[in-house]
Each structure stands twice: as C-alpha cells, then as structure tokens.
Amino acid sequence: MEKRKAIVFIDGSNFYHNSKSLVDKPSKIDFKILSEFIIDKFQLELREIRYYNAIPDISDGESVYYKHMGFLEGLRKQGIIVEERKLKRIKELNIKIEKGIDVMIASEMIRKTLVEKKCEVCMLISGDADFIPAMQIIKDAGYEVIVCCPRYGFSNELRQGKFRYLVLSKEDLEKCLKQSN
C-alpha cells in the first residue's frame, strides 16, 4: 500500500515553550529526527519540513539575534524550509510579541494541500487551538491534519477527537535530541 504524502508544519515558538516542561534544552531537539519519528508513527511519507518562527531585532541584543539566526541557518542546512517574521514591538507596554505566524502556518497548510496538492496529510507540531478553522477546511476537503505537541500547552480543544493527535512524551523528545560530536 502506498503511503500518504505528508508535510510537517512546525510552530517554532509554541513547540519550544511547550517542550521546556519536558527537556532542559528544547533548542537541542533535531527537527528532522522529530519529524521522521512522528511520520513513522503514522506510517506516512515525509515530503518536506517547514519551520515557522519570529525573529528578534538586532537591537534586542546582538548575541540573541545572531544565536537565533544561526539556529535558523542550521535548520536550512538540514533542508528544512524556514519561514519567518520579525517580532513586533509594542512600545507603550515595552514588550515584543509574535504576530502573523499562526496565519502564515494556517494559510500554508491550506495552500500545500488544497491549492498545490503537495500532500494528503498536514502534520502540525503545535498545541495552539487557533489552527482549528484551517484544520477543519482541510478535513472538509477530504484531507487530514494530525496534531502533535507535548502535553503541557496542548489545547484540550485540539484533543477532543475531531482530529488525530499525538501527545509527545519526555522520552519521545529525548530520542530526538541532537547528538554531541
């Protein structure tokens, strides 16, 4: 039987913060190994991995900026497609927030399945319920979205049975850590 084609969509910030409850250094998770682990669990064919993240401004500190950009470049060197937006600064509150990443992921999921026909399954690595409307559009069109996330931060709404899901355990994530050379 031919395996269904899947694209992995990673909500970088959401996954990073949700993973901190399970592993000391979520930045050491190898997204290629993680994607292959999840794809194998569902017996799918991996077509591509897409990673979405907001990037800091260099004015936030050169070391933070260059460390983050180096991390993203490392993903690109592995063949992972990286999509990014700048963090938005709200001067009145003196905070920075991620804006537009979820919409970018949702629209790409719809584009890759319904418009470009590049996959039959979207594998979403995020615990954010904001994706449910896009997921429902994909499901209504006869395709599938599977959601994966560590328990902490995994929306109950995503785990209510409308979509298949995988709760990632500490052991799962530890198997996906980069090996030290």
PDB file of C-alpha atoms in Angstrom:
ATOM      1  CA  MET A   1       0.000   0.000   0.000  1.00  0.00           C
ATOM      2  CA  GLU A   2       1.323   3.421  -0.937  1.00  0.00           C
ATOM      3  CA  LYS A   3       1.927   5.760   1.973  1.00  0.00           C
ATOM      4  CA  ARG A   4       0.129   9.088   2.029  1.00  0.00           C
ATOM      5  CA  LYS A   5       2.344  12.135   1.500  1.00  0.00           C
ATOM      6  CA  ALA A   6       2.774  14.439   4.485  1.00  0.00           C
ATOM      7  CA  ILE A   7       4.282  17.836   5.150  1.00  0.00           C
ATOM      8  CA  VAL A   8       5.351  18.750   8.676  1.00  0.00           C
ATOM      9  CA  PHE A   9       4.471  22.291   9.810  1.00  0.00           C
ATOM     10  CA  ILE A  10       6.286  23.377  12.986  1.00  0.00           C
ATOM     11  CA  ASP A  11       5.092  26.319  15.064  1.00  0.00           C
ATOM     12  CA  GLY A  12       8.584  27.028  16.416  1.00  0.00           C
ATOM     13  CA  SER A  13       7.818  29.270  19.375  1.00  0.00           C
ATOM     14  CA  ASN A  14       4.810  27.252  20.509  1.00  0.00           C
ATOM     15  CA  PHE A  15       6.761  23.998  20.357  1.00  0.00           C
ATOM     16  CA  TYR A  16       9.821  25.483  22.100  1.00  0.00           C
ATOM     17  CA  HIS A  17       7.817  26.824  25.052  1.00  0.00           C
ATOM     18  CA  ASN A  18       5.700  23.673  25.381  1.00  0.00           C
ATOM     19  CA  SER A  19       8.797  21.450  25.282  1.00  0.00           C
ATOM     20  CA  LYS A  20      10.568  23.300  28.101  1.00  0.00           C
ATOM     21  CA  SER A  21       8.449  21.386  30.594  1.00  0.00           C
ATOM     22  CA  LEU A  22       9.941  18.086  29.373  1.00  0.00           C
ATOM     23  CA  VAL A  23      13.524  18.704  28.250  1.00  0.00           C
ATOM     24  CA  ASP A  24      16.169  21.054  29.610  1.00  0.00           C
ATOM     25  CA  LYS A  25      17.237  22.433  26.232  1.00  0.00           C
ATOM     26  CA  PRO A  26      14.475  22.332  23.620  1.00  0.00           C
ATOM     27  CA  SER A  27      16.880  24.069  21.232  1.00  0.00           C
ATOM     28  CA  LYS A  28      18.802  20.761  21.104  1.00  0.00           C
ATOM     29  CA  ILE A  29      15.852  18.922  19.521  1.00  0.00           C
ATOM     30  CA  ASP A  30      16.650  17.793  15.988  1.00  0.00           C
ATOM     31  CA  PHE A  31      13.540  18.630  13.952  1.00  0.00           C
ATOM     32  CA  LYS A  32      14.480  16.234  11.186  1.00  0.00           C
ATOM     33  CA  ILE A  33      14.635  13.319  13.641  1.00  0.00           C
ATOM     34  CA  LEU A  34      11.433  14.501  15.374  1.00  0.00           C
ATOM     35  CA  SER A  35       9.583  14.787  12.056  1.00  0.00           C
ATOM     36  CA  GLU A  36      10.714  11.349  10.903  1.00  0.00           C
ATOM     37  CA  PHE A  37       9.747   9.861  14.292  1.00  0.00           C
ATOM     38  CA  ILE A  38       6.207  11.278  14.035  1.00  0.00           C
ATOM     39  CA  ILE A  39       5.798  10.429  10.340  1.00  0.00           C
ATOM     40  CA  ASP A  40       6.861   6.825  11.024  1.00  0.00           C
ATOM     41  CA  LYS A  41       4.320   6.529  13.868  1.00  0.00           C
ATOM     42  CA  PHE A  42       1.522   7.344  11.420  1.00  0.00           C
ATOM     43  CA  GLN A  43       3.072   5.401   8.508  1.00  0.00           C
ATOM     44  CA  LEU A  44       3.271   8.386   6.182  1.00  0.00           C
ATOM     45  CA  GLU A  45       5.770   9.551   3.563  1.00  0.00           C
ATOM     46  CA  LEU A  46       7.636  12.728   4.558  1.00  0.00           C
ATOM     47  CA  ARG A  47       7.653  15.282   1.712  1.00  0.00           C
ATOM     48  CA  GLU A  48       9.094  18.318   3.482  1.00  0.00           C
ATOM     49  CA  ILE A  49       9.543  20.012   6.836  1.00  0.00           C
ATOM     50  CA  ARG A  50       8.521  23.639   7.300  1.00  0.00           C
ATOM     51  CA  TYR A  51       9.553  25.633  10.390  1.00  0.00           C
ATOM     52  CA  TYR A  52       7.874  28.952  11.297  1.00  0.00           C
ATOM     53  CA  ASN A  53       9.293  31.443  13.769  1.00  0.00           C
ATOM     54  CA  ALA A  54       9.509  35.118  14.677  1.00  0.00           C
ATOM     55  CA  ILE A  55      12.958  36.635  14.713  1.00  0.00           C
ATOM     56  CA  PRO A  56      14.260  39.227  17.158  1.00  0.00           C
ATOM     57  CA  ASP A  57      15.560  42.591  16.045  1.00  0.00           C
ATOM     58  CA  ILE A  58      19.302  43.112  16.247  1.00  0.00           C
ATOM     59  CA  SER A  59      18.572  45.988  18.652  1.00  0.00           C
ATOM     60  CA  ASP A  60      17.366  43.351  21.153  1.00  0.00           C
ATOM     61  CA  GLY A  61      20.998  42.344  21.550  1.00  0.00           C
ATOM     62  CA  GLU A  62      23.489  41.114  19.015  1.00  0.00           C
ATOM     63  CA  SER A  63      24.165  37.816  20.781  1.00  0.00           C
ATOM     64  CA  VAL A  64      20.439  36.930  20.957  1.00  0.00           C
ATOM     65  CA  TYR A  65      19.938  37.931  17.347  1.00  0.00           C
ATOM     66  CA  TYR A  66      22.952  36.060  15.940  1.00  0.00           C
ATOM     67  CA  LYS A  67      22.290  32.968  18.055  1.00  0.00           C
ATOM     68  CA  HIS A  68      18.714  32.809  16.751  1.00  0.00           C
ATOM     69  CA  MET A  69      19.765  33.443  13.147  1.00  0.00           C
ATOM     70  CA  GLY A  70      22.447  30.743  13.475  1.00  0.00           C
ATOM     71  CA  PHE A  71      19.799  28.306  14.733  1.00  0.00           C
ATOM     72  CA  LEU A  72      17.567  29.059  11.725  1.00  0.00           C
ATOM     73  CA  GLU A  73      20.519  28.736   9.325  1.00  0.00           C
ATOM     74  CA  GLY A  74      21.274  25.318  10.837  1.00  0.00           C
ATOM     75  CA  LEU A  75      17.710  24.245  10.045  1.00  0.00           C
ATOM     76  CA  ARG A  76      18.078  25.460   6.457  1.00  0.00           C
ATOM     77  CA  LYS A  77      21.312  23.481   6.063  1.00  0.00           C
ATOM     78  CA  GLN A  78      19.332  20.346   7.027  1.00  0.00           C
ATOM     79  CA  GLY A  79      16.889  21.033   4.181  1.00  0.00           C
ATOM     80  CA  ILE A  80      14.151  22.399   6.450  1.00  0.00           C
ATOM     81  CA  ILE A  81      12.172  25.266   4.916  1.00  0.00           C
ATOM     82  CA  VAL A  82      12.232  28.218   7.320  1.00  0.00           C
ATOM     83  CA  GLU A  83       9.590  30.942   7.221  1.00  0.00           C
ATOM     84  CA  GLU A  84       9.987  33.941   9.491  1.00  0.00           C
ATOM     85  CA  ARG A  85       8.540  37.256  10.566  1.00  0.00           C
ATOM     86  CA  LYS A  86      10.006  39.919  12.811  1.00  0.00           C
ATOM     87  CA  LEU A  87       8.861  40.201  16.407  1.00  0.00           C
ATOM     88  CA  LYS A  88       6.505  43.153  16.795  1.00  0.00           C
ATOM     89  CA  ARG A  89       7.432  45.703  19.433  1.00  0.00           C
ATOM     90  CA  ILE A  90       4.679  47.403  21.452  1.00  0.00           C
ATOM     91  CA  LYS A  91       6.483  50.481  22.777  1.00  0.00           C
ATOM     92  CA  GLU A  92       3.774  51.561  25.236  1.00  0.00           C
ATOM     93  CA  LEU A  93       3.964  48.226  27.071  1.00  0.00           C
ATOM     94  CA  ASN A  94       7.673  47.652  26.419  1.00  0.00           C
ATOM     95  CA  ILE A  95       7.036  44.117  25.130  1.00  0.00           C
ATOM     96  CA  LYS A  96       7.656  42.137  21.961  1.00  0.00           C
ATOM     97  CA  ILE A  97       5.051  39.772  20.535  1.00  0.00           C
ATOM     98  CA  GLU A  98       4.849  37.294  17.695  1.00  0.00           C
ATOM     99  CA  LYS A  99       2.356  38.447  15.054  1.00  0.00           C
ATOM    100  CA  GLY A 100       1.264  36.690  11.883  1.00  0.00           C
ATOM    101  CA  ILE A 101       2.991  33.339  12.377  1.00  0.00           C
ATOM    102  CA  ASP A 102      -0.203  31.342  13.012  1.00  0.00           C
ATOM    103  CA  VAL A 103      -1.912  32.885   9.986  1.00  0.00           C
ATOM    104  CA  MET A 104       1.173  32.102   7.878  1.00  0.00           C
ATOM    105  CA  ILE A 105       1.137  28.454   9.008  1.00  0.00           C
ATOM    106  CA  ALA A 106      -2.621  28.074   8.500  1.00  0.00           C
ATOM    107  CA  SER A 107      -2.538  29.581   5.010  1.00  0.00           C
ATOM    108  CA  GLU A 108       0.467  27.433   4.036  1.00  0.00           C
ATOM    109  CA  MET A 109      -1.320  24.289   5.254  1.00  0.00           C
ATOM    110  CA  ILE A 110      -4.306  25.139   3.068  1.00  0.00           C
ATOM    111  CA  ARG A 111      -2.100  26.114   0.108  1.00  0.00           C
ATOM    112  CA  LYS A 112       0.052  22.961   0.244  1.00  0.00           C
ATOM    113  CA  THR A 113      -2.949  20.604   0.440  1.00  0.00           C
ATOM    114  CA  LEU A 114      -5.805  22.239  -1.455  1.00  0.00           C
ATOM    115  CA  VAL A 115      -4.080  24.505  -3.985  1.00  0.00           C
ATOM    116  CA  GLU A 116      -0.702  22.921  -4.762  1.00  0.00           C
ATOM    117  CA  LYS A 117      -1.795  19.336  -3.928  1.00  0.00           C
ATOM    118  CA  LYS A 118       1.652  18.607  -2.425  1.00  0.00           C
ATOM    119  CA  CYS A 119       0.357  16.423   0.406  1.00  0.00           C
ATOM    120  CA  GLU A 120      -2.593  14.460   1.710  1.00  0.00           C
ATOM    121  CA  VAL A 121      -1.690  14.997   5.361  1.00  0.00           C
ATOM    122  CA  CYS A 122      -0.575  18.104   7.223  1.00  0.00           C
ATOM    123  CA  MET A 123       1.398  17.193  10.333  1.00  0.00           C
ATOM    124  CA  LEU A 124       1.104  20.203  12.652  1.00  0.00           C
ATOM    125  CA  ILE A 125       3.539  20.439  15.546  1.00  0.00           C
ATOM    126  CA  SER A 126       1.791  22.931  17.822  1.00  0.00           C
ATOM    127  CA  GLY A 127      -0.650  22.911  20.691  1.00  0.00           C
ATOM    128  CA  ASP A 128      -2.484  26.055  19.583  1.00  0.00           C
ATOM    129  CA  ALA A 129      -6.251  25.787  19.029  1.00  0.00           C
ATOM    130  CA  ASP A 130      -6.136  28.842  16.724  1.00  0.00           C
ATOM    131  CA  PHE A 131      -5.428  26.409  13.870  1.00  0.00           C
ATOM    132  CA  ILE A 132      -8.780  24.603  14.176  1.00  0.00           C
ATOM    133  CA  PRO A 133     -10.637  26.634  11.484  1.00  0.00           C
ATOM    134  CA  ALA A 134      -7.893  25.945   8.899  1.00  0.00           C
ATOM    135  CA  MET A 135      -7.694  22.314  10.011  1.00  0.00           C
ATOM    136  CA  GLN A 136     -11.451  21.957   9.533  1.00  0.00           C
ATOM    137  CA  ILE A 137     -11.258  23.389   5.997  1.00  0.00           C
ATOM    138  CA  ILE A 138      -8.585  20.811   5.141  1.00  0.00           C
ATOM    139  CA  LYS A 139     -10.598  17.992   6.725  1.00  0.00           C
ATOM    140  CA  ASP A 140     -13.822  19.069   4.946  1.00  0.00           C
ATOM    141  CA  ALA A 141     -11.923  18.868   1.624  1.00  0.00           C
ATOM    142  CA  GLY A 142     -11.069  15.213   2.303  1.00  0.00           C
ATOM    143  CA  TYR A 143      -7.520  15.655   3.590  1.00  0.00           C
ATOM    144  CA  GLU A 144      -6.147  15.172   7.080  1.00  0.00           C
ATOM    145  CA  VAL A 145      -4.382  17.225   9.733  1.00  0.00           C
ATOM    146  CA  ILE A 146      -2.649  15.420  12.594  1.00  0.00           C
ATOM    147  CA  VAL A 147      -1.532  17.491  15.571  1.00  0.00           C
ATOM    148  CA  CYS A 148       1.492  16.745  17.789  1.00  0.00           C
ATOM    149  CA  CYS A 149       2.601  18.521  20.928  1.00  0.00           C
ATOM    150  CA  PRO A 150       3.876  17.873  24.448  1.00  0.00           C
ATOM    151  CA  ARG A 151       1.019  17.638  26.971  1.00  0.00           C
ATOM    152  CA  TYR A 152       1.859  20.985  28.560  1.00  0.00           C
ATOM    153  CA  GLY A 153       0.415  23.649  26.268  1.00  0.00           C
ATOM    154  CA  PHE A 154      -1.559  21.174  24.139  1.00  0.00           C
ATOM    155  CA  SER A 155      -5.026  22.695  23.838  1.00  0.00           C
ATOM    156  CA  ASN A 156      -7.837  20.459  25.112  1.00  0.00           C
ATOM    157  CA  GLU A 157      -9.880  21.645  22.136  1.00  0.00           C
ATOM    158  CA  LEU A 158      -7.350  20.009  19.786  1.00  0.00           C
ATOM    159  CA  ARG A 159      -7.602  16.715  21.677  1.00  0.00           C
ATOM    160  CA  GLN A 160     -11.391  16.311  21.629  1.00  0.00           C
ATOM    161  CA  GLY A 161     -11.480  13.737  18.852  1.00  0.00           C
ATOM    162  CA  LYS A 162     -12.182  15.784  15.723  1.00  0.00           C
ATOM    163  CA  PHE A 163      -8.579  15.309  14.566  1.00  0.00           C
ATOM    164  CA  ARG A 164      -5.955  12.643  15.164  1.00  0.00           C
ATOM    165  CA  TYR A 165      -3.244  13.718  17.555  1.00  0.00           C
ATOM    166  CA  LEU A 166      -0.095  12.578  19.301  1.00  0.00           C
ATOM    167  CA  VAL A 167       0.955  13.726  22.755  1.00  0.00           C
ATOM    168  CA  LEU A 168       4.751  13.837  22.744  1.00  0.00           C
ATOM    169  CA  SER A 169       6.345  12.474  25.908  1.00  0.00           C
ATOM    170  CA  LYS A 170       9.661  13.310  27.549  1.00  0.00           C
ATOM    171  CA  GLU A 171      11.024  10.017  26.187  1.00  0.00           C
ATOM    172  CA  ASP A 172       9.872  10.882  22.657  1.00  0.00           C
ATOM    173  CA  LEU A 173      11.670  14.225  22.778  1.00  0.00           C
ATOM    174  CA  GLU A 174      14.813  12.779  24.343  1.00  0.00           C
ATOM    175  CA  LYS A 175      15.080  10.350  21.393  1.00  0.00           C
ATOM    176  CA  CYS A 176      15.135  13.398  19.107  1.00  0.00           C
ATOM    177  CA  LEU A 177      17.951  15.355  20.756  1.00  0.00           C
ATOM    178  CA  LYS A 178      20.955  16.266  18.630  1.00  0.00           C
ATOM    179  CA  GLN A 179      23.917  14.026  19.269  1.00  0.00           C
ATOM    180  CA  SER A 180      27.015  15.794  20.588  1.00  0.00           C
ATOM    181  CA  ASN A 181      30.067  15.398  18.389  1.00  0.00           C
TER     182      ASN A 181
END
